[in-house]
Tab-separated table of C-alpha atoms in Angstrom:
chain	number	residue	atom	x	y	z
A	39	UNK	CA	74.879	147.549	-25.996
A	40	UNK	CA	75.343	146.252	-22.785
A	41	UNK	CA	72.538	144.594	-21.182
A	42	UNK	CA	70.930	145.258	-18.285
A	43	UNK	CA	69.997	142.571	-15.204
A	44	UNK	CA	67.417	144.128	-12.647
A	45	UNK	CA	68.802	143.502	-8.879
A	46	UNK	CA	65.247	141.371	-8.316
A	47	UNK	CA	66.000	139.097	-11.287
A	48	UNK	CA	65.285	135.472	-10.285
A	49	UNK	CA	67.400	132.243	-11.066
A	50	UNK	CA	66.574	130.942	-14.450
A	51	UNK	CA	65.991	127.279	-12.482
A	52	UNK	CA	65.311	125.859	-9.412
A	53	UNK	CA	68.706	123.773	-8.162
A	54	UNK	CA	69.334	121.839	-5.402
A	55	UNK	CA	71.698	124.063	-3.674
A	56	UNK	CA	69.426	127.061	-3.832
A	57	UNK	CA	68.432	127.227	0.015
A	58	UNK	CA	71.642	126.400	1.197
A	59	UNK	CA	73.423	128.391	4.190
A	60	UNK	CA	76.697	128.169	4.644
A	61	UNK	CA	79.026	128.570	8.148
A	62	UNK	CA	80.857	131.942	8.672
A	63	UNK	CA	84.695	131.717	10.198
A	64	UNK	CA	83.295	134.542	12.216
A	65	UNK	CA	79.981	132.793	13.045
A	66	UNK	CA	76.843	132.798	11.967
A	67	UNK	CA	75.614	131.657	8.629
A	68	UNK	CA	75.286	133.036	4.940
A	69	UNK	CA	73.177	131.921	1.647
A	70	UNK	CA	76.705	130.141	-0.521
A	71	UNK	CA	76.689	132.150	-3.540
A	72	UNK	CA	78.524	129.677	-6.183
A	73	UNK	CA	80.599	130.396	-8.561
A	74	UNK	CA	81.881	127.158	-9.050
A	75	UNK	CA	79.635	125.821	-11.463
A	76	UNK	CA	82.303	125.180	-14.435
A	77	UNK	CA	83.905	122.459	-11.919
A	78	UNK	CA	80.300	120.668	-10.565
A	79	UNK	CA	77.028	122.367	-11.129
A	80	UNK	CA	74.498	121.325	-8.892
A	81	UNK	CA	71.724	119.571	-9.613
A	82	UNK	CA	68.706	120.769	-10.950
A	83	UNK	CA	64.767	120.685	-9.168
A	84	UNK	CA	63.319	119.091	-12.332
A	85	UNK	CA	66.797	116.681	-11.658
A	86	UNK	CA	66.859	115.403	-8.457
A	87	UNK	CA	62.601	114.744	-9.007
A	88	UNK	CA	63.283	112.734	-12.019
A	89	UNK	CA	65.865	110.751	-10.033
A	90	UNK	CA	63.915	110.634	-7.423
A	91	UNK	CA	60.901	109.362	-8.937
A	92	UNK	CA	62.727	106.291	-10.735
A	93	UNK	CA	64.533	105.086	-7.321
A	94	UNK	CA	62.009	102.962	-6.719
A	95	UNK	CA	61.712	101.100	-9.838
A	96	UNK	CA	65.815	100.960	-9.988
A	97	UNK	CA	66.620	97.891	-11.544
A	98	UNK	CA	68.836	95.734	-13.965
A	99	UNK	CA	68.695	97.279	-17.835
A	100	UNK	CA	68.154	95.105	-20.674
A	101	UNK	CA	68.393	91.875	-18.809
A	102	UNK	CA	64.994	91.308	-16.923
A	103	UNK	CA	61.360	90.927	-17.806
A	104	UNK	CA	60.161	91.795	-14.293
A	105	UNK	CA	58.353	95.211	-14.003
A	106	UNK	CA	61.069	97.286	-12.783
A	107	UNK	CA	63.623	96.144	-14.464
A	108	UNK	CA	61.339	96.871	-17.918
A	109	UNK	CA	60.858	100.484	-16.485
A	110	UNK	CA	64.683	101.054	-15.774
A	111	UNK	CA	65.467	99.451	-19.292
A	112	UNK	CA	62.588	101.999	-21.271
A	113	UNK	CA	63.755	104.938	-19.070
A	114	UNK	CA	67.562	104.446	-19.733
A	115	UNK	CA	66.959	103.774	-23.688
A	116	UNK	CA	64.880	107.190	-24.336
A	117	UNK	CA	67.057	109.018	-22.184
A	118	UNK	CA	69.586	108.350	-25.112
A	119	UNK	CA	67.010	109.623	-27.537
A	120	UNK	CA	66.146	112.640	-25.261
A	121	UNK	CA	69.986	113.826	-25.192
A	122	UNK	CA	70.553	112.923	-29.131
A	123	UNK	CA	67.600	115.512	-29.579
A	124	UNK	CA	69.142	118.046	-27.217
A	125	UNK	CA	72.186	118.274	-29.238
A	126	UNK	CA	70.345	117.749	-32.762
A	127	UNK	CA	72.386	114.749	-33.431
A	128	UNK	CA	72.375	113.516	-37.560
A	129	UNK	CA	70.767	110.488	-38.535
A	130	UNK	CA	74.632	108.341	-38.434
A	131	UNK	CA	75.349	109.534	-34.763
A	132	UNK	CA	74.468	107.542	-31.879
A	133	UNK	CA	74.552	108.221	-28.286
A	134	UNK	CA	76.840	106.115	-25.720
A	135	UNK	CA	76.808	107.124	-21.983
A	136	UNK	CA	79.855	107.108	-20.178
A	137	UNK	CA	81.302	108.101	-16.769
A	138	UNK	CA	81.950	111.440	-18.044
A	139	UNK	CA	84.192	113.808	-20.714
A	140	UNK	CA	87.242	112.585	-19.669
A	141	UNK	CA	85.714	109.166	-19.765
A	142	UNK	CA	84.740	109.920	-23.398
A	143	UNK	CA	87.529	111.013	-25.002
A	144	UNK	CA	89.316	108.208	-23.878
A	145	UNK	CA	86.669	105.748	-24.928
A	146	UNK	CA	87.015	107.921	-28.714
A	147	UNK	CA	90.969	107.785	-28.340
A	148	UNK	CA	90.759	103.959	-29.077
A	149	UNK	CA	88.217	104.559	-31.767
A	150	UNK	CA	90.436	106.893	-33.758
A	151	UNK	CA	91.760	105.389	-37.155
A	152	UNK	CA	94.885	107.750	-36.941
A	153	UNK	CA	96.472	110.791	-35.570
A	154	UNK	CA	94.779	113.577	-33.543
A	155	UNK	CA	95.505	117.740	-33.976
A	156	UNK	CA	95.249	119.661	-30.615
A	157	UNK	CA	95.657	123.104	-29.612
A	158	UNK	CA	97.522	123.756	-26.235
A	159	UNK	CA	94.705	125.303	-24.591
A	160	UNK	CA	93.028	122.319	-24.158
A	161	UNK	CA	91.659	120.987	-20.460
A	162	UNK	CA	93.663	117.778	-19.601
A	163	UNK	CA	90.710	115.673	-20.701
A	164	UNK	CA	90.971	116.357	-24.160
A	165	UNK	CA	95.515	116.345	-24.402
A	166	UNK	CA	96.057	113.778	-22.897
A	167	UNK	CA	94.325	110.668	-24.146
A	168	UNK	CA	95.465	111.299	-27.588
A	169	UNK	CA	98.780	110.573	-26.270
A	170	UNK	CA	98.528	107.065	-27.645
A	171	UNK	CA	96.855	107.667	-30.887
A	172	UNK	CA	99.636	110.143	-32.921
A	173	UNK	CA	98.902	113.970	-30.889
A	174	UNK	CA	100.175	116.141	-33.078
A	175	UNK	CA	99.714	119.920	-30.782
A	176	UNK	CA	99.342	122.936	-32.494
A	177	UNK	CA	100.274	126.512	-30.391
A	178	UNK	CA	97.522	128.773	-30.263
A	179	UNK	CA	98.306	132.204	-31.497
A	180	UNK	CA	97.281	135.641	-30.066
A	181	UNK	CA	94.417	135.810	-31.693
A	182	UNK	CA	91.467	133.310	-32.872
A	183	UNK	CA	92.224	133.964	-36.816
A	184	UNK	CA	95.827	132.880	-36.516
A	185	UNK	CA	95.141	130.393	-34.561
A	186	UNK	CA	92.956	128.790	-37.518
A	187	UNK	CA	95.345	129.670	-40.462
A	188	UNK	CA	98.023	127.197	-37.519
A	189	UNK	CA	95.450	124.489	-37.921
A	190	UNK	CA	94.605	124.847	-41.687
A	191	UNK	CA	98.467	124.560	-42.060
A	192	UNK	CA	98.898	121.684	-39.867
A	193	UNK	CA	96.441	119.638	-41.107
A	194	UNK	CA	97.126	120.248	-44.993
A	195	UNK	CA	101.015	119.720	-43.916
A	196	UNK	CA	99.628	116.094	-43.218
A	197	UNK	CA	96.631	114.214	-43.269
A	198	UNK	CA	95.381	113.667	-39.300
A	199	UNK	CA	91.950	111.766	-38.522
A	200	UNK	CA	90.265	113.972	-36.031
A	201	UNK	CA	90.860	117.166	-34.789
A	202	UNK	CA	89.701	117.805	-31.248
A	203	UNK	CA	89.279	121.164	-29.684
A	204	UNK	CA	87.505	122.750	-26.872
A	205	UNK	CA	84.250	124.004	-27.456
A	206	UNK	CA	84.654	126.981	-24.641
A	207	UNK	CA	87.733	127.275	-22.554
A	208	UNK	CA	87.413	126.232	-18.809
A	209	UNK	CA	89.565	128.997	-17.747
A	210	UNK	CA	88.432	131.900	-19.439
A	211	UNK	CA	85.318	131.180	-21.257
A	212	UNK	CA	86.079	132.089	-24.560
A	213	UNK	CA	84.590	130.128	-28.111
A	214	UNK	CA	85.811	128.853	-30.862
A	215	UNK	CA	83.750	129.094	-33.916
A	216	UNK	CA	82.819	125.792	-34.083
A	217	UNK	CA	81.080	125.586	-37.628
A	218	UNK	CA	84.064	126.947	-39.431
A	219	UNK	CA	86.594	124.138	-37.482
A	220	UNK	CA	84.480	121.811	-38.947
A	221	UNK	CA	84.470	123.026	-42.213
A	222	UNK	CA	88.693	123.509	-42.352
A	223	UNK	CA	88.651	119.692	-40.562
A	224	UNK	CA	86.144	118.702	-43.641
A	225	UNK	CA	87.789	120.436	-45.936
A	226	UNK	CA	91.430	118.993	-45.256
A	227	UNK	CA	90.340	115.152	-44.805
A	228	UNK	CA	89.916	115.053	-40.919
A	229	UNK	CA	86.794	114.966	-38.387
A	230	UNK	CA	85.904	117.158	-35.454
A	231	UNK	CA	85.698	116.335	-32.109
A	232	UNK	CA	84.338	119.159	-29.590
A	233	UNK	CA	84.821	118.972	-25.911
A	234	UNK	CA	81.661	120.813	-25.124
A	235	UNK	CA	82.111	119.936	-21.198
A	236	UNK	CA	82.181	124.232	-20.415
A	237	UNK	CA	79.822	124.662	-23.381
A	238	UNK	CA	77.074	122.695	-23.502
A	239	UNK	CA	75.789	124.490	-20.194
A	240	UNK	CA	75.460	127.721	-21.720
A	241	UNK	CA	74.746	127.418	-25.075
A	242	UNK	CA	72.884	125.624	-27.051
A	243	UNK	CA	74.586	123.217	-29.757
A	244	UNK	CA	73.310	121.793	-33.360
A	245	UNK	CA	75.627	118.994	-34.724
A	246	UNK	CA	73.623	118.828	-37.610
A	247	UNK	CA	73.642	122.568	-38.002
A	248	UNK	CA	77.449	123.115	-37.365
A	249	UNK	CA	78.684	120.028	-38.958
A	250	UNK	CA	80.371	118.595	-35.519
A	251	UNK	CA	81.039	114.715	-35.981
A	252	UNK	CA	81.786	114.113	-32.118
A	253	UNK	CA	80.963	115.752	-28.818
A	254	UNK	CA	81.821	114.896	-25.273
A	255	UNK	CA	80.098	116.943	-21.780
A	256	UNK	CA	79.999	115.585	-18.810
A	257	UNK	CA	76.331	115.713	-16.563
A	258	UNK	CA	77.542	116.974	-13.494
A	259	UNK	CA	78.414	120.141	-15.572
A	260	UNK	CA	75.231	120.160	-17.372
A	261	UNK	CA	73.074	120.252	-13.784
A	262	UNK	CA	72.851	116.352	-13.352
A	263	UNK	CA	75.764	115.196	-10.928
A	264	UNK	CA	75.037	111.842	-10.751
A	265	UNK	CA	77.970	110.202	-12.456
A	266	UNK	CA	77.124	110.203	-16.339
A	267	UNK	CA	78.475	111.786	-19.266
A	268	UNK	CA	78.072	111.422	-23.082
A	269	UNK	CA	79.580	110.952	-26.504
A	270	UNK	CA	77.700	111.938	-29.363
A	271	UNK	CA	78.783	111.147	-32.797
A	272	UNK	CA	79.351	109.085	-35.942
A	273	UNK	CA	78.734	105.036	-35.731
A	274	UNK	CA	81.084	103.787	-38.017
A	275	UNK	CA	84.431	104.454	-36.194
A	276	UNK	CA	82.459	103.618	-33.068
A	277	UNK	CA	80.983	100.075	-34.695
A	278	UNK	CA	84.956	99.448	-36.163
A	279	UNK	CA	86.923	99.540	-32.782
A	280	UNK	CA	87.211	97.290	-29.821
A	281	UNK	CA	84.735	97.476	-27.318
A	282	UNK	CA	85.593	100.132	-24.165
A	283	UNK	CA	84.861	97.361	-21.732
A	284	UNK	CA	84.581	93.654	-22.610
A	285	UNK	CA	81.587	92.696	-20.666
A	286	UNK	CA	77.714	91.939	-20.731
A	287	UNK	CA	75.813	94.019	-22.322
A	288	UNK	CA	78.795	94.703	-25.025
A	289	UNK	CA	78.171	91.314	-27.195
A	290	UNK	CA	75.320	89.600	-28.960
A	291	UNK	CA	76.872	86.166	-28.704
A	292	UNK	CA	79.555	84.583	-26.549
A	293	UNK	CA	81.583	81.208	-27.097
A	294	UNK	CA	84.379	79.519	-25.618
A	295	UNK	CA	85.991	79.941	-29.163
A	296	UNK	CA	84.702	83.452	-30.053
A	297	UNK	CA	82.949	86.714	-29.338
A	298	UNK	CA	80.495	88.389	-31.367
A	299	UNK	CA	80.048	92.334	-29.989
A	300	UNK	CA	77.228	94.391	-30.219
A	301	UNK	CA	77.032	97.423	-32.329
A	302	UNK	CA	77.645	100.998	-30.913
A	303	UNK	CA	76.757	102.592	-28.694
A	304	UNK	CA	75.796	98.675	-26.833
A	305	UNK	CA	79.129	98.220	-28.092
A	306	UNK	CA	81.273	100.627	-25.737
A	307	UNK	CA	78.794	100.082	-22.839
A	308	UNK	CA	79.837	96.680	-21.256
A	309	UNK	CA	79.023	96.338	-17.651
A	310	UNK	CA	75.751	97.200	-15.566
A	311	UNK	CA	74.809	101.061	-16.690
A	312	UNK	CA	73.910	103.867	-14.690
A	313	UNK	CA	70.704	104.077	-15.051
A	314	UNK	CA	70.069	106.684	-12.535
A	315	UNK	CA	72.772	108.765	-14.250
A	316	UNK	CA	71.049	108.725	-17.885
A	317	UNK	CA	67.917	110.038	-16.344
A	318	UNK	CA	69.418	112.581	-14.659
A	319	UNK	CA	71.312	113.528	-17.472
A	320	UNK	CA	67.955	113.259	-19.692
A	321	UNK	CA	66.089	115.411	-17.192
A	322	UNK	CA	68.498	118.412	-17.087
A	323	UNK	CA	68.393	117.962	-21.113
A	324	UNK	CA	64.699	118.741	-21.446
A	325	UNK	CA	64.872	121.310	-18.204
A	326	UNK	CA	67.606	123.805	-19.717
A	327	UNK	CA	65.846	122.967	-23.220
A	328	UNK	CA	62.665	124.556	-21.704
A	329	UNK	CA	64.017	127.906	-21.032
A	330	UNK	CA	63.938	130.321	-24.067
A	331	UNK	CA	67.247	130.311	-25.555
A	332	UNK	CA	67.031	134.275	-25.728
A	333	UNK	CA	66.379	134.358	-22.343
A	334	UNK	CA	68.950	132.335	-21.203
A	335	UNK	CA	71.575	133.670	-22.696
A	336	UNK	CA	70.494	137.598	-21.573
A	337	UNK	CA	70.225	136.622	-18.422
A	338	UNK	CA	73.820	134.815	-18.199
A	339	UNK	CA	75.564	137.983	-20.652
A	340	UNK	CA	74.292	140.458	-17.954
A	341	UNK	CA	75.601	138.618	-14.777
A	342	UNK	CA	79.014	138.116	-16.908
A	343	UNK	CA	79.296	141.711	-17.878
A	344	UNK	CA	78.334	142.780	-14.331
A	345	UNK	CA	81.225	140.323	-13.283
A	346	UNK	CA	83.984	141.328	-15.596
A	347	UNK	CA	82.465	145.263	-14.881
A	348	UNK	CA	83.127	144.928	-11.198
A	349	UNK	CA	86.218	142.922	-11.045
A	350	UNK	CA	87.493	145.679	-13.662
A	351	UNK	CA	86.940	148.113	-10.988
A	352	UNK	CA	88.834	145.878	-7.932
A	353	UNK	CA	92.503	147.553	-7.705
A	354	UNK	CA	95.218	144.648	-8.331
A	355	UNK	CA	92.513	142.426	-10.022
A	356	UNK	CA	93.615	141.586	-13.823
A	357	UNK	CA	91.771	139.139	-16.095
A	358	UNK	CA	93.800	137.104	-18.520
A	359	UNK	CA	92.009	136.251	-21.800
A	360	UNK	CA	93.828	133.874	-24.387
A	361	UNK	CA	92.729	135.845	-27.595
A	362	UNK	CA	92.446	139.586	-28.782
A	363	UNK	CA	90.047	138.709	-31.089
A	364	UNK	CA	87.838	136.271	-29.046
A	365	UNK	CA	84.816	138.636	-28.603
A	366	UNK	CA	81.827	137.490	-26.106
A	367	UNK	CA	82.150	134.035	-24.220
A	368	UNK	CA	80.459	132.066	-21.700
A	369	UNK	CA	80.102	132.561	-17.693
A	370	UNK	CA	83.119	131.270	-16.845
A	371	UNK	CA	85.890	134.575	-16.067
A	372	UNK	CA	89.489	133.967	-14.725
A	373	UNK	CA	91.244	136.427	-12.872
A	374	UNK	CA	94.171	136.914	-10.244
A	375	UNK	CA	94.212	139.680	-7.317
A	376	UNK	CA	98.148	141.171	-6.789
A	377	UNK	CA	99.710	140.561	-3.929
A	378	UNK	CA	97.450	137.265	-3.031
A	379	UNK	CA	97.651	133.543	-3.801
A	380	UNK	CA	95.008	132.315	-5.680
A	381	UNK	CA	94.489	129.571	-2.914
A	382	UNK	CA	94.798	132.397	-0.248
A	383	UNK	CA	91.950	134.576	-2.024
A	384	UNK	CA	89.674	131.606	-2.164
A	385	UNK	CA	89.746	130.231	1.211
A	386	UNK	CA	88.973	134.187	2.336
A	387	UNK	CA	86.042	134.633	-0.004
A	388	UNK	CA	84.734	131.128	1.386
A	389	UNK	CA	85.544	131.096	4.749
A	390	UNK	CA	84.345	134.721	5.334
A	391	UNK	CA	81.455	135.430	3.056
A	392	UNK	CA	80.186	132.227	1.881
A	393	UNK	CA	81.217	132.441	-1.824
A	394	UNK	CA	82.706	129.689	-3.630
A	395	UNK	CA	85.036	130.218	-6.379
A	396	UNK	CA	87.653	127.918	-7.823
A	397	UNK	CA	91.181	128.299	-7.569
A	398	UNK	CA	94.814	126.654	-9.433
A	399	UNK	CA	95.741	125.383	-12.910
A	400	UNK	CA	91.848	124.238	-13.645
A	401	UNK	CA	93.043	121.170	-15.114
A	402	UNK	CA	94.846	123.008	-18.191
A	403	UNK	CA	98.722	123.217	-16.887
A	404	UNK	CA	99.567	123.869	-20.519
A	405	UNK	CA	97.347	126.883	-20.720
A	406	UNK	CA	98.242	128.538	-17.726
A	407	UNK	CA	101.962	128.496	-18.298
A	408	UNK	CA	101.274	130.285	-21.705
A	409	UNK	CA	99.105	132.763	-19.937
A	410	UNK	CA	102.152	133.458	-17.564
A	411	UNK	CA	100.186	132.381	-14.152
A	412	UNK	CA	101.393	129.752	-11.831
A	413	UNK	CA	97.560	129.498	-10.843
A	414	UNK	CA	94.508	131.855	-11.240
A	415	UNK	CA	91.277	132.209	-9.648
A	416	UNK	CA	87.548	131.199	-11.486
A	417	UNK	CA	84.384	132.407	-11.194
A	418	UNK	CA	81.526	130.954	-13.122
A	419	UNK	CA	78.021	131.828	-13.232
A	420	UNK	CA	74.352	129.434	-14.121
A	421	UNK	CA	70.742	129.023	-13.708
A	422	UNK	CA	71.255	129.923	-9.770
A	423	UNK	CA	73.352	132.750	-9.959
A	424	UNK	CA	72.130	136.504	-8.659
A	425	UNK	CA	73.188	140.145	-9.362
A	426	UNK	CA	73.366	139.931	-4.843
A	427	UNK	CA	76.123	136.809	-5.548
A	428	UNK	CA	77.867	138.574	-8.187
A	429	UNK	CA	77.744	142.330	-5.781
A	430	UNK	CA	78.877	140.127	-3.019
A	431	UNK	CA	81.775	138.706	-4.507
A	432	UNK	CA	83.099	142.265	-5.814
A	433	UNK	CA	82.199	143.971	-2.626
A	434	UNK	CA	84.477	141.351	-0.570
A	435	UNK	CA	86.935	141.585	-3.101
A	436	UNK	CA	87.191	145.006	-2.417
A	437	UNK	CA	87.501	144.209	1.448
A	438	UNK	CA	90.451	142.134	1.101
A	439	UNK	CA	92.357	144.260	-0.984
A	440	UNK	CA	92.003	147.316	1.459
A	441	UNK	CA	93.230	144.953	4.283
A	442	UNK	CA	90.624	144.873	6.050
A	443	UNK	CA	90.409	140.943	6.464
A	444	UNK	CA	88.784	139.808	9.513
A	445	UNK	CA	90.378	136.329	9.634
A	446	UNK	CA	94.301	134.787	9.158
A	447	UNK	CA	94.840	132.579	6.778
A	448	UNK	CA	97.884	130.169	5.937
A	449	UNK	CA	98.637	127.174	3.172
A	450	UNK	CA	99.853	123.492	4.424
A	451	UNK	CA	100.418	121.178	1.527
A	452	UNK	CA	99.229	123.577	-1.058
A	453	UNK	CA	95.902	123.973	0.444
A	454	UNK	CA	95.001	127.381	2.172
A	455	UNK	CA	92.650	127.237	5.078
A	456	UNK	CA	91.371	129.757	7.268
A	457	UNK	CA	93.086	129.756	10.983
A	458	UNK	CA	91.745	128.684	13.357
A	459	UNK	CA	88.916	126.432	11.217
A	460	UNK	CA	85.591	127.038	12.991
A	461	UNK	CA	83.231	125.260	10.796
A	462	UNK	CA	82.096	121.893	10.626
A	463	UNK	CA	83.200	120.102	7.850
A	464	UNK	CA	82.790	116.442	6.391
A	465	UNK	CA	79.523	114.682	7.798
A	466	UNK	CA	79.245	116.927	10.460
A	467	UNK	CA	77.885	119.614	8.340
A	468	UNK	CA	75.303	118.400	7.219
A	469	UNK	CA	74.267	116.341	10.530
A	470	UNK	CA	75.052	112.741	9.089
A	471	UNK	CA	76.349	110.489	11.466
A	472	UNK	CA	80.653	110.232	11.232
A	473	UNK	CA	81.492	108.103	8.145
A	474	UNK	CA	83.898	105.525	8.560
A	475	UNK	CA	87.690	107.172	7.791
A	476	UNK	CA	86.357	110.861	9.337
């Protein structure tokens, strides 16, 4: 049954970019209707308060007695607990904050006691740090059972360590079915690692119930852009390899003759942390756990079937999908208009009606070259998205293609821009004074 959205439904969260008006080519101004959140979400209320709030008492972690710096220290260490109980992490997995996925999977790349199985739909951050550690890629087939019979085969053809796969595809939104990787990567001597950067911010995830061993996301997808990310998993390959980053904070004891390291996750966390960046990271965890998971995933299937509905129903507009057998996926919907560069279609929708969309190979070269496209367009829906952004975007997509464009547009170094450029950009958008380098 296909659900049904009212036209007066409200955001599922406050965000920080909800009251934001963006500059017409044409003049005047427009609310931005984003549908970029699968690159950068933005950050939520409950977010940028919690961040707010600690500014003041900003201080070093784990290295002073003086009142701030115990706040900073107690704030950072049960924002590790708060996101371990977000993703229902087992009694052996700890919690190490990083930069980011792609920071992550690189810190997990060095932990790895052997080779690593990917698929070739993988995002960039999860191919190519297992470069170093025996990749052994495995070709997706047409449909999502094939595909697993390839990995079943590959992995009994030879024992691998991990196998690492995306938890929802940052090009077209579809799943894999997460629990029953885990049990073929169980079942044939390996461990699984899920990229959960796309999927963390629309579904809710169990390690414990699904039998996942490592997970990676990245805050500024999960509504907390403020430089953070995470690795959930098992200690002891974490507690067996090097430290990330030989620094403070990484050792118990330090001689001239030797170096005794902390345990994980201290371990792979050398350096001053960001503290601000674990709070932030903590706060969107308890925000998005405070919506009713029912609810939030109704309200996020009817904008997506209202999307994929209306683009259907643009003439030229196709939307690639990877598998026939994929069934429902996340907010995230690639498609390409005929007869339009990708680049040339996004620089219209923004510079004319205020919508931003994402546009190129998303990161996942390997992907789109299987998929046949030389680039594609994105459009990805969250907490701030409305039936008027998702109407908006099909209605102009329907002005283009009739030719009815009000504005000329050309590309100059691969990036299209509208011509002439009428609104501010850099600094002087937002009134700040110049930056050095504008």
């Amino acid at each position: 049954m296909t659900a049904v959205l009212e036209p007066t439904c409200a955001p599922l969260a406050a965000t920080s970019g909800d009251t934001l008006a963006v500059p017409l080519v044409q003049g005047g101004t427009v609310g931005y209707a984003n549908f970029d959140y699968a690159a950068s979400a933005p950050a939520l209320a409950a977010v940028t308060e919690r961040v707010s709030a600690l500014l003041p008492y900003y201080a070093s972690v784990h290295r002073g007695a003086g009142y701030a710096s115990r706040v900073s220290t107690e704030c950072y260490e049960s924002a590790r607990g708060t996101v371990g109980t977000f993703f229902d992490a087992a009694d052996d997995q700890v919690t190490v904050f990083t930069r980011g996925t792609t920071d992550a999977l690189n810190l997990l790349a060095r932990c790895v006691p052997g080779d690593t199985v990917v698929l070739d739909i993988e995002h960039h951050a999860n191919f190519l740090p297992w470069l170093a550690n025996g990749r052994r890629v495995v070709t997706a087939a047409g449909t999502v059972a094939e595909t697993l019979r390839r990995l079943v085969a590959e992995l009994c053809c030879k024992p691998a360590a991990l196998l690492a796969v995306t938890g929802a595809s940052n090009v077209t939104g579809e799943l894999l079915p997460l629990r029953e990787l885990a049990e073929i990567a169980h079942r044939c001597g390996a461990r699984l690692l899920v990229d959960a950067a796309q999927l963390a911010p629309h579904r809710r995830i169990s390690l414990r119930d699904t039998g996942i061993d490592y997970l990676v996301c990245s805050g500024h997808k999960l509504y907390a852009p403020f430089g953070a990310g995470v690795l959930v998993g098992r200690r002891d390959w974490l507690d067996a390899a090097p430290p990330y980053l030989a620094g403070g904070g990484a050792v118990r004891s330090v001689s001239v003759a030797e170096t005794e390291w902390a345990a994980a996750p201290q371990r792979h966390e050398g350096g001053s942390p960001n503290v601000l960046g674990a709070a932030a990271v903590a706060a969107a965890c308890e925000a998005l756990a405070a919506i009713p998971e029912e609810r939030f995933v109704a309200h996020e299937r009817a904008l997506t079937e209202r999307l994929r509905d209306g683009l259907a129903g643009v003439p030229g507009v196709s939307q690639p999908r990877i598998f026939a057998d994929s069934g429902e996926g996340v907010g995230i919907v690639a498609f390409t208009v005929d007869g339009f560069a990708p680049g040339h279609v996004a620089a219209y929708l923004s510079a004319e009606h205020g919508i931003g969309v994402r546009d190129g190979r998303f990161c996942a070269h390997p992907l789109l070259e299987r998929l046949g496209l030389p680039a594609a367009l994105r459009a990805s829906v969250g907490v701030g998205t409305t039936v008027e952004h998702v109407d908006r975007l099909i209605a102009a997509l329907h002005t283009l293609v009739r030719g009815e464009s009000a504005w000329s547009y050309a590309a100059e170094g691969g990036a299209w821009s509208p011509v002439p450029e009428t609104r501010p950009l850099g600094a002087d958008a937002f009134g700040a004074a110049p930056c050095a380098g504008f």
